[in-house]
PDB file of N, CA and C in Angstrom:
ATOM      1  N   MET K   1      27.102 -21.265  26.753  1.00  0.00           N
ATOM      2  CA  MET K   1      25.944 -20.377  26.779  1.00  0.00           C
ATOM      3  C   MET K   1      24.672 -21.213  26.997  1.00  0.00           C
ATOM      4  N   SER K   2      23.835 -20.815  27.925  1.00  0.00           N
ATOM      5  CA  SER K   2      22.614 -21.566  28.196  1.00  0.00           C
ATOM      6  C   SER K   2      21.542 -21.220  27.162  1.00  0.00           C
ATOM      7  N   GLU K   3      20.627 -22.164  26.990  1.00  0.00           N
ATOM      8  CA  GLU K   3      19.527 -21.959  26.054  1.00  0.00           C
ATOM      9  C   GLU K   3      18.560 -20.921  26.601  1.00  0.00           C
ATOM     10  N   GLN K   4      18.015 -20.105  25.713  1.00  0.00           N
ATOM     11  CA  GLN K   4      16.990 -19.151  26.125  1.00  0.00           C
ATOM     12  C   GLN K   4      15.637 -19.848  26.138  1.00  0.00           C
ATOM     13  N   ALA K   5      14.767 -19.348  26.979  1.00  0.00           N
ATOM     14  CA  ALA K   5      13.412 -19.884  27.037  1.00  0.00           C
ATOM     15  C   ALA K   5      12.716 -19.656  25.697  1.00  0.00           C
ATOM     16  N   THR K   6      11.849 -20.570  25.367  1.00  0.00           N
ATOM     17  CA  THR K   6      11.111 -20.530  24.111  1.00  0.00           C
ATOM     18  C   THR K   6       9.634 -20.738  24.414  1.00  0.00           C
ATOM     19  N   THR K   7       8.796 -20.104  23.639  1.00  0.00           N
ATOM     20  CA  THR K   7       7.367 -20.387  23.718  1.00  0.00           C
ATOM     21  C   THR K   7       6.971 -21.095  22.435  1.00  0.00           C
ATOM     22  N   LEU K   8       6.410 -22.277  22.599  1.00  0.00           N
ATOM     23  CA  LEU K   8       5.954 -23.073  21.471  1.00  0.00           C
ATOM     24  C   LEU K   8       4.472 -22.781  21.270  1.00  0.00           C
ATOM     25  N   MET K   9       4.122 -22.318  20.077  1.00  0.00           N
ATOM     26  CA  MET K   9       2.731 -22.058  19.716  1.00  0.00           C
ATOM     27  C   MET K   9       2.299 -23.177  18.768  1.00  0.00           C
ATOM     28  N   VAL K  10       1.204 -23.823  19.108  1.00  0.00           N
ATOM     29  CA  VAL K  10       0.705 -24.924  18.286  1.00  0.00           C
ATOM     30  C   VAL K  10      -0.703 -24.559  17.833  1.00  0.00           C
ATOM     31  N   PHE K  11      -0.902 -24.533  16.523  1.00  0.00           N
ATOM     32  CA  PHE K  11      -2.201 -24.238  15.928  1.00  0.00           C
ATOM     33  C   PHE K  11      -2.700 -25.541  15.314  1.00  0.00           C
ATOM     34  N   PHE K  12      -3.960 -25.917  15.573  1.00  0.00           N
ATOM     35  CA  PHE K  12      -4.466 -27.144  14.958  1.00  0.00           C
ATOM     36  C   PHE K  12      -5.985 -27.141  14.889  1.00  0.00           C
ATOM     37  N   ASN K  13      -6.478 -27.998  14.014  1.00  0.00           N
ATOM     38  CA  ASN K  13      -7.902 -28.254  13.882  1.00  0.00           C
ATOM     39  C   ASN K  13      -8.174 -29.671  14.347  1.00  0.00           C
ATOM     40  N   LEU K  14      -9.408 -29.922  14.732  1.00  0.00           N
ATOM     41  CA  LEU K  14      -9.806 -31.288  15.039  1.00  0.00           C
ATOM     42  C   LEU K  14     -10.097 -32.009  13.730  1.00  0.00           C
ATOM     43  N   LYS K  15      -9.770 -33.292  13.693  1.00  0.00           N
ATOM     44  CA  LYS K  15     -10.050 -34.088  12.499  1.00  0.00           C
ATOM     45  C   LYS K  15     -11.558 -34.149  12.277  1.00  0.00           C
ATOM     46  N   PRO K  16     -11.986 -34.196  11.016  1.00  0.00           N
ATOM     47  CA  PRO K  16     -13.420 -34.337  10.738  1.00  0.00           C
ATOM     48  C   PRO K  16     -13.969 -35.577  11.452  1.00  0.00           C
ATOM     49  N   GLY K  17     -15.131 -35.426  12.040  1.00  0.00           N
ATOM     50  CA  GLY K  17     -15.765 -36.534  12.743  1.00  0.00           C
ATOM     51  C   GLY K  17     -15.328 -36.695  14.189  1.00  0.00           C
ATOM     52  N   THR K  18     -14.353 -35.889  14.616  1.00  0.00           N
ATOM     53  CA  THR K  18     -13.891 -35.974  16.002  1.00  0.00           C
ATOM     54  C   THR K  18     -14.949 -35.397  16.937  1.00  0.00           C
ATOM     55  N   ASN K  19     -15.232 -36.107  18.003  1.00  0.00           N
ATOM     56  CA  ASN K  19     -16.153 -35.621  19.017  1.00  0.00           C
ATOM     57  C   ASN K  19     -15.400 -34.610  19.881  1.00  0.00           C
ATOM     58  N   GLU K  20     -15.815 -33.347  19.816  1.00  0.00           N
ATOM     59  CA  GLU K  20     -15.100 -32.295  20.533  1.00  0.00           C
ATOM     60  C   GLU K  20     -15.104 -32.533  22.041  1.00  0.00           C
ATOM     61  N   ALA K  21     -16.191 -33.058  22.581  1.00  0.00           N
ATOM     62  CA  ALA K  21     -16.248 -33.340  24.023  1.00  0.00           C
ATOM     63  C   ALA K  21     -15.195 -34.374  24.412  1.00  0.00           C
ATOM     64  N   ASP K  22     -14.965 -35.369  23.553  1.00  0.00           N
ATOM     65  CA  ASP K  22     -13.920 -36.365  23.820  1.00  0.00           C
ATOM     66  C   ASP K  22     -12.544 -35.708  23.822  1.00  0.00           C
ATOM     67  N   TYR K  23     -12.291 -34.826  22.849  1.00  0.00           N
ATOM     68  CA  TYR K  23     -11.006 -34.127  22.812  1.00  0.00           C
ATOM     69  C   TYR K  23     -10.826 -33.292  24.076  1.00  0.00           C
ATOM     70  N   LEU K  24     -11.835 -32.520  24.449  1.00  0.00           N
ATOM     71  CA  LEU K  24     -11.729 -31.645  25.618  1.00  0.00           C
ATOM     72  C   LEU K  24     -11.478 -32.443  26.896  1.00  0.00           C
ATOM     73  N   ALA K  25     -12.164 -33.564  27.055  1.00  0.00           N
ATOM     74  CA  ALA K  25     -11.944 -34.410  28.237  1.00  0.00           C
ATOM     75  C   ALA K  25     -10.513 -34.926  28.249  1.00  0.00           C
ATOM     76  N   TRP K  26     -10.022 -35.400  27.108  1.00  0.00           N
ATOM     77  CA  TRP K  26      -8.643 -35.896  27.024  1.00  0.00           C
ATOM     78  C   TRP K  26      -7.647 -34.770  27.309  1.00  0.00           C
ATOM     79  N   ALA K  27      -7.879 -33.597  26.735  1.00  0.00           N
ATOM     80  CA  ALA K  27      -6.959 -32.473  26.944  1.00  0.00           C
ATOM     81  C   ALA K  27      -6.887 -32.103  28.424  1.00  0.00           C
ATOM     82  N   ARG K  28      -8.032 -32.057  29.092  1.00  0.00           N
ATOM     83  CA  ARG K  28      -8.064 -31.669  30.512  1.00  0.00           C
ATOM     84  C   ARG K  28      -7.493 -32.753  31.425  1.00  0.00           C
ATOM     85  N   GLU K  29      -7.801 -34.015  31.110  1.00  0.00           N
ATOM     86  CA  GLU K  29      -7.441 -35.120  32.006  1.00  0.00           C
ATOM     87  C   GLU K  29      -6.066 -35.717  31.727  1.00  0.00           C
ATOM     88  N   VAL K  30      -5.588 -35.616  30.486  1.00  0.00           N
ATOM     89  CA  VAL K  30      -4.332 -36.279  30.112  1.00  0.00           C
ATOM     90  C   VAL K  30      -3.287 -35.282  29.626  1.00  0.00           C
ATOM     91  N   ASP K  31      -3.594 -34.564  28.570  1.00  0.00           N
ATOM     92  CA  ASP K  31      -2.603 -33.713  27.907  1.00  0.00           C
ATOM     93  C   ASP K  31      -2.073 -32.609  28.821  1.00  0.00           C
ATOM     94  N   LEU K  32      -2.953 -31.780  29.336  1.00  0.00           N
ATOM     95  CA  LEU K  32      -2.513 -30.654  30.173  1.00  0.00           C
ATOM     96  C   LEU K  32      -1.723 -31.108  31.404  1.00  0.00           C
ATOM     97  N   PRO K  33      -2.230 -32.061  32.198  1.00  0.00           N
ATOM     98  CA  PRO K  33      -1.455 -32.457  33.379  1.00  0.00           C
ATOM     99  C   PRO K  33      -0.125 -33.121  33.036  1.00  0.00           C
ATOM    100  N   THR K  34      -0.100 -33.940  31.990  1.00  0.00           N
ATOM    101  CA  THR K  34       1.135 -34.648  31.633  1.00  0.00           C
ATOM    102  C   THR K  34       2.205 -33.677  31.166  1.00  0.00           C
ATOM    103  N   VAL K  35       1.860 -32.799  30.246  1.00  0.00           N
ATOM    104  CA  VAL K  35       2.841 -31.854  29.708  1.00  0.00           C
ATOM    105  C   VAL K  35       3.278 -30.865  30.788  1.00  0.00           C
ATOM    106  N   ASN K  36       2.356 -30.425  31.625  1.00  0.00           N
ATOM    107  CA  ASN K  36       2.719 -29.480  32.688  1.00  0.00           C
ATOM    108  C   ASN K  36       3.652 -30.097  33.730  1.00  0.00           C
ATOM    109  N   ARG K  37       3.707 -31.431  33.809  1.00  0.00           N
ATOM    110  CA  ARG K  37       4.628 -32.098  34.743  1.00  0.00           C
ATOM    111  C   ARG K  37       6.051 -32.208  34.205  1.00  0.00           C
ATOM    112  N   LEU K  38       6.264 -31.961  32.924  1.00  0.00           N
ATOM    113  CA  LEU K  38       7.611 -32.047  32.364  1.00  0.00           C
ATOM    114  C   LEU K  38       8.489 -30.974  32.991  1.00  0.00           C
ATOM    115  N   SER K  39       9.705 -31.333  33.345  1.00  0.00           N
ATOM    116  CA  SER K  39      10.582 -30.358  34.004  1.00  0.00           C
ATOM    117  C   SER K  39      11.010 -29.235  33.064  1.00  0.00           C
ATOM    118  N   SER K  40      10.950 -29.464  31.755  1.00  0.00           N
ATOM    119  CA  SER K  40      11.326 -28.424  30.791  1.00  0.00           C
ATOM    120  C   SER K  40      10.209 -27.413  30.550  1.00  0.00           C
ATOM    121  N   VAL K  41       8.999 -27.718  31.002  1.00  0.00           N
ATOM    122  CA  VAL K  41       7.827 -26.878  30.736  1.00  0.00           C
ATOM    123  C   VAL K  41       7.543 -25.990  31.942  1.00  0.00           C
ATOM    124  N   THR K  42       7.451 -24.689  31.693  1.00  0.00           N
ATOM    125  CA  THR K  42       7.096 -23.762  32.772  1.00  0.00           C
ATOM    126  C   THR K  42       5.594 -23.490  32.804  1.00  0.00           C
ATOM    127  N   SER K  43       4.917 -23.630  31.662  1.00  0.00           N
ATOM    128  CA  SER K  43       3.454 -23.552  31.631  1.00  0.00           C
ATOM    129  C   SER K  43       2.946 -24.087  30.301  1.00  0.00           C
ATOM    130  N   PHE K  44       1.727 -24.602  30.342  1.00  0.00           N
ATOM    131  CA  PHE K  44       1.079 -25.140  29.143  1.00  0.00           C
ATOM    132  C   PHE K  44      -0.401 -24.831  29.251  1.00  0.00           C
ATOM    133  N   GLU K  45      -0.916 -24.131  28.242  1.00  0.00           N
ATOM    134  CA  GLU K  45      -2.326 -23.776  28.197  1.00  0.00           C
ATOM    135  C   GLU K  45      -2.875 -24.109  26.813  1.00  0.00           C
ATOM    136  N   VAL K  46      -4.173 -24.394  26.759  1.00  0.00           N
ATOM    137  CA  VAL K  46      -4.850 -24.651  25.487  1.00  0.00           C
ATOM    138  C   VAL K  46      -6.020 -23.677  25.385  1.00  0.00           C
ATOM    139  N   PHE K  47      -6.153 -23.056  24.217  1.00  0.00           N
ATOM    140  CA  PHE K  47      -7.206 -22.079  23.970  1.00  0.00           C
ATOM    141  C   PHE K  47      -8.052 -22.520  22.780  1.00  0.00           C
ATOM    142  N   LYS K  48      -9.369 -22.281  22.860  1.00  0.00           N
ATOM    143  CA  LYS K  48     -10.271 -22.573  21.745  1.00  0.00           C
ATOM    144  C   LYS K  48     -10.393 -21.329  20.882  1.00  0.00           C
ATOM    145  N   GLY K  49     -10.189 -21.491  19.574  1.00  0.00           N
ATOM    146  CA  GLY K  49     -10.413 -20.392  18.638  1.00  0.00           C
ATOM    147  C   GLY K  49     -11.905 -20.146  18.492  1.00  0.00           C
ATOM    148  N   LEU K  50     -12.311 -18.902  18.597  1.00  0.00           N
ATOM    149  CA  LEU K  50     -13.733 -18.576  18.520  1.00  0.00           C
ATOM    150  C   LEU K  50     -14.105 -17.921  17.197  1.00  0.00           C
ATOM    151  N   LYS K  51     -13.542 -16.742  16.951  1.00  0.00           N
ATOM    152  CA  LYS K  51     -13.873 -16.005  15.733  1.00  0.00           C
ATOM    153  C   LYS K  51     -12.770 -15.001  15.467  1.00  0.00           C
ATOM    154  N   MET K  52     -12.826 -14.389  14.305  1.00  0.00           N
ATOM    155  CA  MET K  52     -11.879 -13.339  13.961  1.00  0.00           C
ATOM    156  C   MET K  52     -12.342 -12.045  14.638  1.00  0.00           C
ATOM    157  N   LEU K  53     -11.404 -11.288  15.171  1.00  0.00           N
ATOM    158  CA  LEU K  53     -11.720 -10.058  15.893  1.00  0.00           C
ATOM    159  C   LEU K  53     -12.508  -9.092  15.010  1.00  0.00           C
ATOM    160  N   GLY K  54     -13.621  -8.611  15.541  1.00  0.00           N
ATOM    161  CA  GLY K  54     -14.440  -7.629  14.841  1.00  0.00           C
ATOM    162  C   GLY K  54     -15.247  -8.210  13.697  1.00  0.00           C
ATOM    163  N   GLN K  55     -15.261  -9.515  13.566  1.00  0.00           N
ATOM    164  CA  GLN K  55     -15.980 -10.183  12.484  1.00  0.00           C
ATOM    165  C   GLN K  55     -16.791 -11.335  13.058  1.00  0.00           C
ATOM    166  N   GLN K  56     -17.669 -11.844  12.261  1.00  0.00           N
ATOM    167  CA  GLN K  56     -18.421 -13.025  12.669  1.00  0.00           C
ATOM    168  C   GLN K  56     -17.858 -14.297  12.034  1.00  0.00           C
ATOM    169  N   SER K  57     -16.772 -14.167  11.261  1.00  0.00           N
ATOM    170  CA  SER K  57     -16.198 -15.352  10.623  1.00  0.00           C
ATOM    171  C   SER K  57     -15.431 -16.182  11.645  1.00  0.00           C
ATOM    172  N   ALA K  58     -15.476 -17.483  11.456  1.00  0.00           N
ATOM    173  CA  ALA K  58     -14.850 -18.428  12.389  1.00  0.00           C
ATOM    174  C   ALA K  58     -13.330 -18.319  12.357  1.00  0.00           C
ATOM    175  N   SER K  59     -12.724 -18.706  13.448  1.00  0.00           N
ATOM    176  CA  SER K  59     -11.264 -18.797  13.512  1.00  0.00           C
ATOM    177  C   SER K  59     -10.797 -19.841  12.498  1.00  0.00           C
ATOM    178  N   PRO K  60      -9.671 -19.612  11.827  1.00  0.00           N
ATOM    179  CA  PRO K  60      -9.163 -20.620  10.894  1.00  0.00           C
ATOM    180  C   PRO K  60      -8.605 -21.849  11.620  1.00  0.00           C
ATOM    181  N   TRP K  61      -8.401 -21.756  12.921  1.00  0.00           N
ATOM    182  CA  TRP K  61      -7.881 -22.865  13.727  1.00  0.00           C
ATOM    183  C   TRP K  61      -8.855 -23.139  14.867  1.00  0.00           C
ATOM    184  N   ASP K  62      -9.084 -24.423  15.150  1.00  0.00           N
ATOM    185  CA  ASP K  62      -9.976 -24.797  16.251  1.00  0.00           C
ATOM    186  C   ASP K  62      -9.344 -24.526  17.611  1.00  0.00           C
ATOM    187  N   TYR K  63      -8.044 -24.853  17.734  1.00  0.00           N
ATOM    188  CA  TYR K  63      -7.372 -24.753  19.034  1.00  0.00           C
ATOM    189  C   TYR K  63      -5.967 -24.202  18.884  1.00  0.00           C
ATOM    190  N   PHE K  64      -5.501 -23.607  19.980  1.00  0.00           N
ATOM    191  CA  PHE K  64      -4.151 -23.046  20.067  1.00  0.00           C
ATOM    192  C   PHE K  64      -3.540 -23.514  21.382  1.00  0.00           C
ATOM    193  N   GLU K  65      -2.357 -24.082  21.315  1.00  0.00           N
ATOM    194  CA  GLU K  65      -1.623 -24.447  22.522  1.00  0.00           C
ATOM    195  C   GLU K  65      -0.483 -23.458  22.699  1.00  0.00           C
ATOM    196  N   VAL K  66      -0.238 -23.065  23.934  1.00  0.00           N
ATOM    197  CA  VAL K  66       0.887 -22.195  24.265  1.00  0.00           C
ATOM    198  C   VAL K  66       1.703 -22.941  25.314  1.00  0.00           C
ATOM    199  N   ILE K  67       2.894 -23.392  24.904  1.00  0.00           N
ATOM    200  CA  ILE K  67       3.762 -24.171  25.786  1.00  0.00           C
ATOM    201  C   ILE K  67       5.033 -23.366  26.017  1.00  0.00           C
ATOM    202  N   ARG K  68       5.242 -22.943  27.241  1.00  0.00           N
ATOM    203  CA  ARG K  68       6.461 -22.197  27.587  1.00  0.00           C
ATOM    204  C   ARG K  68       7.486 -23.202  28.091  1.00  0.00           C
ATOM    205  N   ILE K  69       8.630 -23.237  27.397  1.00  0.00           N
ATOM    206  CA  ILE K  69       9.660 -24.211  27.747  1.00  0.00           C
ATOM    207  C   ILE K  69      10.964 -23.506  28.097  1.00  0.00           C
ATOM    208  N   ALA K  70      11.627 -24.045  29.102  1.00  0.00           N
ATOM    209  CA  ALA K  70      12.905 -23.480  29.544  1.00  0.00           C
ATOM    210  C   ALA K  70      14.037 -23.907  28.626  1.00  0.00           C
ATOM    211  N   SER K  71      13.910 -25.102  28.037  1.00  0.00           N
ATOM    212  CA  SER K  71      14.966 -25.642  27.184  1.00  0.00           C
ATOM    213  C   SER K  71      14.348 -26.482  26.078  1.00  0.00           C
ATOM    214  N   GLU K  72      14.570 -26.068  24.844  1.00  0.00           N
ATOM    215  CA  GLU K  72      14.065 -26.842  23.708  1.00  0.00           C
ATOM    216  C   GLU K  72      14.709 -28.223  23.685  1.00  0.00           C
ATOM    217  N   THR K  73      15.998 -28.287  23.949  1.00  0.00           N
ATOM    218  CA  THR K  73      16.714 -29.567  23.947  1.00  0.00           C
ATOM    219  C   THR K  73      16.114 -30.514  24.975  1.00  0.00           C
ATOM    220  N   GLN K  74      15.909 -30.034  26.181  1.00  0.00           N
ATOM    221  CA  GLN K  74      15.343 -30.871  27.240  1.00  0.00           C
ATOM    222  C   GLN K  74      13.907 -31.273  26.906  1.00  0.00           C
ATOM    223  N   PHE K  75      13.123 -30.350  26.361  1.00  0.00           N
ATOM    224  CA  PHE K  75      11.742 -30.656  25.985  1.00  0.00           C
ATOM    225  C   PHE K  75      11.713 -31.772  24.942  1.00  0.00           C
ATOM    226  N   LEU K  76      12.584 -31.676  23.940  1.00  0.00           N
ATOM    227  CA  LEU K  76      12.635 -32.717  22.911  1.00  0.00           C
ATOM    228  C   LEU K  76      13.050 -34.055  23.509  1.00  0.00           C
ATOM    229  N   GLN K  77      13.974 -34.044  24.456  1.00  0.00           N
ATOM    230  CA  GLN K  77      14.382 -35.284  25.129  1.00  0.00           C
ATOM    231  C   GLN K  77      13.225 -35.864  25.933  1.00  0.00           C
ATOM    232  N   GLU K  78      12.556 -35.026  26.708  1.00  0.00           N
ATOM    233  CA  GLU K  78      11.432 -35.503  27.521  1.00  0.00           C
ATOM    234  C   GLU K  78      10.280 -36.001  26.651  1.00  0.00           C
ATOM    235  N   SER K  79      10.147 -35.451  25.459  1.00  0.00           N
ATOM    236  CA  SER K  79       9.086 -35.874  24.541  1.00  0.00           C
ATOM    237  C   SER K  79       9.293 -37.292  24.035  1.00  0.00           C
ATOM    238  N   GLN K  80      10.488 -37.831  24.217  1.00  0.00           N
ATOM    239  CA  GLN K  80      10.789 -39.193  23.771  1.00  0.00           C
ATOM    240  C   GLN K  80      10.405 -40.253  24.799  1.00  0.00           C
ATOM    241  N   SER K  81       9.987 -39.848  25.999  1.00  0.00           N
ATOM    242  CA  SER K  81       9.609 -40.828  27.025  1.00  0.00           C
ATOM    243  C   SER K  81       8.395 -41.624  26.553  1.00  0.00           C
ATOM    244  N   ALA K  82       8.222 -42.815  27.096  1.00  0.00           N
ATOM    245  CA  ALA K  82       7.092 -43.670  26.720  1.00  0.00           C
ATOM    246  C   ALA K  82       5.765 -42.965  26.986  1.00  0.00           C
ATOM    247  N   GLN K  83       5.668 -42.290  28.129  1.00  0.00           N
ATOM    248  CA  GLN K  83       4.424 -41.601  28.466  1.00  0.00           C
ATOM    249  C   GLN K  83       4.122 -40.484  27.469  1.00  0.00           C
ATOM    250  N   MET K  84       5.130 -39.683  27.129  1.00  0.00           N
ATOM    251  CA  MET K  84       4.903 -38.592  26.179  1.00  0.00           C
ATOM    252  C   MET K  84       4.639 -39.120  24.774  1.00  0.00           C
ATOM    253  N   GLN K  85       5.275 -40.200  24.383  1.00  0.00           N
ATOM    254  CA  GLN K  85       5.006 -40.779  23.068  1.00  0.00           C
ATOM    255  C   GLN K  85       3.552 -41.231  22.982  1.00  0.00           C
ATOM    256  N   GLN K  86       3.022 -41.758  24.082  1.00  0.00           N
ATOM    257  CA  GLN K  86       1.615 -42.152  24.111  1.00  0.00           C
ATOM    258  C   GLN K  86       0.711 -40.920  23.988  1.00  0.00           C
ATOM    259  N   VAL K  87       1.049 -39.849  24.702  1.00  0.00           N
ATOM    260  CA  VAL K  87       0.264 -38.607  24.626  1.00  0.00           C
ATOM    261  C   VAL K  87       0.307 -38.047  23.200  1.00  0.00           C
ATOM    262  N   ILE K  88       1.470 -38.082  22.577  1.00  0.00           N
ATOM    263  CA  ILE K  88       1.608 -37.587  21.198  1.00  0.00           C
ATOM    264  C   ILE K  88       0.743 -38.411  20.247  1.00  0.00           C
ATOM    265  N   ARG K  89       0.773 -39.732  20.389  1.00  0.00           N
ATOM    266  CA  ARG K  89      -0.073 -40.588  19.534  1.00  0.00           C
ATOM    267  C   ARG K  89      -1.554 -40.278  19.747  1.00  0.00           C
ATOM    268  N   GLN K  90      -1.946 -40.070  20.998  1.00  0.00           N
ATOM    269  CA  GLN K  90      -3.343 -39.732  21.285  1.00  0.00           C
ATOM    270  C   GLN K  90      -3.705 -38.379  20.668  1.00  0.00           C
ATOM    271  N   PHE K  91      -2.816 -37.389  20.805  1.00  0.00           N
ATOM    272  CA  PHE K  91      -3.043 -36.073  20.202  1.00  0.00           C
ATOM    273  C   PHE K  91      -3.284 -36.222  18.701  1.00  0.00           C
ATOM    274  N   GLU K  92      -2.477 -37.051  18.056  1.00  0.00           N
ATOM    275  CA  GLU K  92      -2.586 -37.236  16.606  1.00  0.00           C
ATOM    276  C   GLU K  92      -3.902 -37.886  16.197  1.00  0.00           C
ATOM    277  N   THR K  93      -4.593 -38.581  17.112  1.00  0.00           N
ATOM    278  CA  THR K  93      -5.903 -39.144  16.770  1.00  0.00           C
ATOM    279  C   THR K  93      -6.974 -38.059  16.721  1.00  0.00           C
ATOM    280  N   PHE K  94      -6.742 -36.946  17.423  1.00  0.00           N
ATOM    281  CA  PHE K  94      -7.701 -35.840  17.457  1.00  0.00           C
ATOM    282  C   PHE K  94      -7.383 -34.738  16.456  1.00  0.00           C
ATOM    283  N   ALA K  95      -6.105 -34.433  16.281  1.00  0.00           N
ATOM    284  CA  ALA K  95      -5.683 -33.207  15.595  1.00  0.00           C
ATOM    285  C   ALA K  95      -5.262 -33.436  14.152  1.00  0.00           C
ATOM    286  N   THR K  96      -5.502 -32.426  13.341  1.00  0.00           N
ATOM    287  CA  THR K  96      -5.012 -32.406  11.967  1.00  0.00           C
ATOM    288  C   THR K  96      -4.422 -31.019  11.704  1.00  0.00           C
ATOM    289  N   ASP K  97      -3.546 -30.958  10.727  1.00  0.00           N
ATOM    290  CA  ASP K  97      -2.932 -29.684  10.322  1.00  0.00           C
ATOM    291  C   ASP K  97      -2.180 -28.987  11.457  1.00  0.00           C
ATOM    292  N   ALA K  98      -1.653 -29.734  12.422  1.00  0.00           N
ATOM    293  CA  ALA K  98      -0.957 -29.109  13.558  1.00  0.00           C
ATOM    294  C   ALA K  98       0.328 -28.433  13.084  1.00  0.00           C
ATOM    295  N   GLN K  99       0.498 -27.194  13.515  1.00  0.00           N
ATOM    296  CA  GLN K  99       1.689 -26.403  13.196  1.00  0.00           C
ATOM    297  C   GLN K  99       2.374 -26.052  14.512  1.00  0.00           C
ATOM    298  N   PHE K 100       3.633 -26.462  14.668  1.00  0.00           N
ATOM    299  CA  PHE K 100       4.402 -26.223  15.891  1.00  0.00           C
ATOM    300  C   PHE K 100       5.416 -25.119  15.597  1.00  0.00           C
ATOM    301  N   ILE K 101       5.236 -23.956  16.206  1.00  0.00           N
ATOM    302  CA  ILE K 101       6.068 -22.795  15.906  1.00  0.00           C
ATOM    303  C   ILE K 101       6.824 -22.375  17.164  1.00  0.00           C
ATOM    304  N   CYS K 102       8.153 -22.360  17.081  1.00  0.00           N
ATOM    305  CA  CYS K 102       8.987 -21.877  18.186  1.00  0.00           C
ATOM    306  C   CYS K 102       9.046 -20.361  18.117  1.00  0.00           C
ATOM    307  N   THR K 103       8.783 -19.710  19.244  1.00  0.00           N
ATOM    308  CA  THR K 103       8.799 -18.249  19.297  1.00  0.00           C
ATOM    309  C   THR K 103       9.636 -17.787  20.489  1.00  0.00           C
ATOM    310  N   ARG K 104       9.970 -16.529  20.478  1.00  0.00           N
ATOM    311  CA  ARG K 104      10.680 -15.928  21.607  1.00  0.00           C
ATOM    312  C   ARG K 104      10.096 -14.544  21.844  1.00  0.00           C
ATOM    313  N   ASP K 105       9.933 -14.197  23.098  1.00  0.00           N
ATOM    314  CA  ASP K 105       9.462 -12.871  23.501  1.00  0.00           C
ATOM    315  C   ASP K 105      10.435 -11.831  22.939  1.00  0.00           C
ATOM    316  N   ILE K 106       9.931 -10.842  22.216  1.00  0.00           N
ATOM    317  CA  ILE K 106      10.828  -9.875  21.565  1.00  0.00           C
ATOM    318  C   ILE K 106      11.603  -9.022  22.559  1.00  0.00           C
ATOM    319  N   THR K 107      11.139  -8.955  23.799  1.00  0.00           N
ATOM    320  CA  THR K 107      11.899  -8.173  24.783  1.00  0.00           C
ATOM    321  C   THR K 107      13.195  -8.868  25.173  1.00  0.00           C
ATOM    322  N   THR K 108      13.355 -10.144  24.784  1.00  0.00           N
ATOM    323  CA  THR K 108      14.595 -10.869  25.093  1.00  0.00           C
ATOM    324  C   THR K 108      15.570 -10.852  23.925  1.00  0.00           C
ATOM    325  N   LEU K 109      15.171 -10.254  22.808  1.00  0.00           N
ATOM    326  CA  LEU K 109      16.045 -10.232  21.624  1.00  0.00           C
ATOM    327  C   LEU K 109      17.067  -9.118  21.725  1.00  0.00           C
TER     328      LEU K 109
END
């Protein structure tokens, strides 16, 4: 039986003292292009949390990543490459409280 596609949702905040412009430049120039080149990834997007709907209170998370992967096994294998390990280490210099949640579209259940 083949693996079903999974959508990985990542919620995270920037570490205190992190320059947001530096994070955004890195995300656009390094993270997005590198992850989108992985053969297991069908799409990768990053969203900035703004506020709670209908309220003026801030989002509890600074950023949200949505990574659509064809194979969790293949994605985990590709994540072990030297290039991806470097990207992961760089991500960890910016992010705190990162939560990686595997999800599936309910229409496929």
